[in-house]
Amino acid sequence: NISVETNGTFVIPIPYLNDERLNWVVDYKLECEEKMKVNYLALTPTDWIKFIVHEEKSFKMSLQVVEKLRKDGCGARIAFSTTTDPKNLMDRLIEAKAWDIVLNVQLHKLLDVK
């Protein structure tokens, strides 16, 4: 299997979405939703949608988007990521009882690897 990560601003052609050898990790950028071109509802349970959460406002907005995606039938797994304090984000996920959202730690950013 091949995991392909994309920022979500390009359309993923249907043959690639339907290729069982490919798993997609697609960003959902709240700050530029109008640029998002991915059909998130076409993603499958082997794919991921990743939200970058910086502060409380983006956390709440991300939860609302996840709720809408789930309501609309999106089957992809969800990950929340932060570039600052992963423990804080973990605590907020627990407080929100967001048991189906994974905490994604970007080690390269925490370790300041360039």
Short mmCIF file of C-alpha atoms in Angstrom, two decimals:
data_model
loop_
_atom_site.label_atom_id
_atom_site.label_comp_id
_atom_site.label_asym_id
_atom_site.label_seq_id
_atom_site.Cartn_x
_atom_site.Cartn_y
_atom_site.Cartn_z
CA ASN A 1 0.00 0.00 0.00
CA ILE A 2 1.04 3.56 -0.69
CA SER A 3 0.05 6.47 1.54
CA VAL A 4 -0.29 9.77 -0.32
CA GLU A 5 -0.48 13.03 1.63
CA THR A 6 -1.99 16.11 0.02
CA ASN A 7 -2.94 19.57 1.21
CA GLY A 8 -6.45 19.16 -0.21
CA THR A 9 -6.24 21.91 -2.84
CA PHE A 10 -6.14 19.51 -5.81
CA VAL A 11 -8.86 17.21 -7.08
CA ILE A 12 -7.99 13.54 -6.61
CA PRO A 13 -9.02 11.77 -9.83
CA ILE A 14 -11.63 9.04 -9.30
CA PRO A 15 -9.38 6.17 -10.51
CA TYR A 16 -6.92 7.05 -7.74
CA LEU A 17 -9.66 7.36 -5.13
CA ASN A 18 -10.87 3.89 -6.09
CA ASP A 19 -7.40 2.29 -6.12
CA GLU A 20 -7.25 -0.03 -3.10
CA ARG A 21 -3.44 0.22 -3.07
CA LEU A 22 -3.61 3.93 -2.24
CA ASN A 23 -4.46 5.46 1.12
CA TRP A 24 -5.03 9.22 1.21
CA VAL A 25 -4.09 11.66 3.99
CA VAL A 26 -5.82 14.89 3.10
CA ASP A 27 -5.61 18.20 4.95
CA TYR A 28 -8.73 20.19 5.71
CA LYS A 29 -7.72 23.82 6.00
CA LEU A 30 -10.32 25.88 7.81
CA GLU A 31 -8.62 29.15 6.90
CA CYS A 32 -9.01 28.55 3.17
CA GLU A 33 -12.00 26.22 2.77
CA GLU A 34 -12.81 27.83 -0.59
CA LYS A 35 -9.56 26.38 -1.99
CA MET A 36 -10.32 22.81 -0.89
CA LYS A 37 -10.92 20.70 -4.02
CA VAL A 38 -11.04 17.18 -2.56
CA ASN A 39 -14.34 15.36 -2.48
CA TYR A 40 -14.10 14.42 1.20
CA LEU A 41 -17.26 12.31 0.95
CA ALA A 42 -15.50 10.02 -1.57
CA LEU A 43 -12.77 9.14 0.93
CA THR A 44 -12.96 5.69 2.50
CA PRO A 45 -12.22 4.23 5.96
CA THR A 46 -8.62 3.57 4.82
CA ASP A 47 -8.13 7.32 4.24
CA TRP A 48 -7.51 10.18 6.67
CA ILE A 49 -8.63 13.79 6.92
CA LYS A 50 -6.20 15.86 8.96
CA PHE A 51 -7.11 19.11 10.71
CA ILE A 52 -4.41 21.45 12.01
CA VAL A 53 -5.71 22.90 15.27
CA HIS A 54 -3.95 25.95 16.70
CA GLU A 55 -6.37 27.49 19.17
CA GLU A 56 -9.77 26.94 20.77
CA LYS A 57 -11.64 28.61 17.89
CA SER A 58 -10.14 26.29 15.27
CA PHE A 59 -10.75 23.30 17.58
CA LYS A 60 -14.46 24.07 17.82
CA MET A 61 -14.75 24.83 14.10
CA SER A 62 -12.95 21.57 13.27
CA LEU A 63 -15.36 19.60 15.47
CA GLN A 64 -18.28 21.22 13.63
CA VAL A 65 -16.80 20.30 10.23
CA VAL A 66 -16.20 16.71 11.39
CA GLU A 67 -19.80 16.49 12.59
CA LYS A 68 -21.05 17.70 9.19
CA LEU A 69 -18.74 15.34 7.28
CA ARG A 70 -19.97 12.39 9.35
CA LYS A 71 -23.62 13.45 8.90
CA ASP A 72 -23.07 13.65 5.13
CA GLY A 73 -21.61 10.12 5.06
CA CYS A 74 -17.85 10.66 5.06
CA GLY A 75 -16.15 7.40 6.00
CA ALA A 76 -12.56 8.64 6.33
CA ARG A 77 -10.76 8.56 9.65
CA ILE A 78 -10.12 11.92 11.32
CA ALA A 79 -6.90 13.23 12.88
CA PHE A 80 -6.33 16.50 14.71
CA SER A 81 -2.80 17.83 14.71
CA THR A 82 -1.07 20.77 16.36
CA THR A 83 2.26 22.44 15.91
CA THR A 84 2.44 23.60 19.51
CA ASP A 85 1.20 21.64 22.54
CA PRO A 86 -0.09 18.12 21.82
CA LYS A 87 -1.05 17.52 25.47
CA ASN A 88 -3.38 20.52 25.38
CA LEU A 89 -5.02 19.19 22.22
CA MET A 90 -5.30 15.71 23.73
CA ASP A 91 -7.00 17.17 26.80
CA ARG A 92 -9.48 19.07 24.61
CA LEU A 93 -10.29 15.91 22.62
CA ILE A 94 -10.93 14.00 25.85
CA GLU A 95 -13.05 16.83 27.26
CA ALA A 96 -15.10 16.90 24.03
CA LYS A 97 -15.44 13.08 24.17
CA ALA A 98 -14.18 12.99 20.59
CA TRP A 99 -13.25 9.31 20.82
CA ASP A 100 -13.21 8.80 17.06
CA ILE A 101 -10.63 11.54 16.44
CA VAL A 102 -6.94 10.64 16.54
CA LEU A 103 -4.25 12.92 17.93
CA ASN A 104 -1.58 13.32 15.26
CA VAL A 105 1.74 14.61 16.59
CA GLN A 106 3.97 16.29 14.02
CA LEU A 107 7.34 15.36 15.53
CA HIS A 108 9.32 17.23 12.90
CA LYS A 109 7.70 20.48 14.04
CA LEU A 110 8.00 19.78 17.77
CA LEU A 111 11.68 18.91 17.31
CA ASP A 112 12.20 21.88 14.96
CA VAL A 113 13.56 19.65 12.18
CA LYS A 114 13.91 21.49 8.89
#
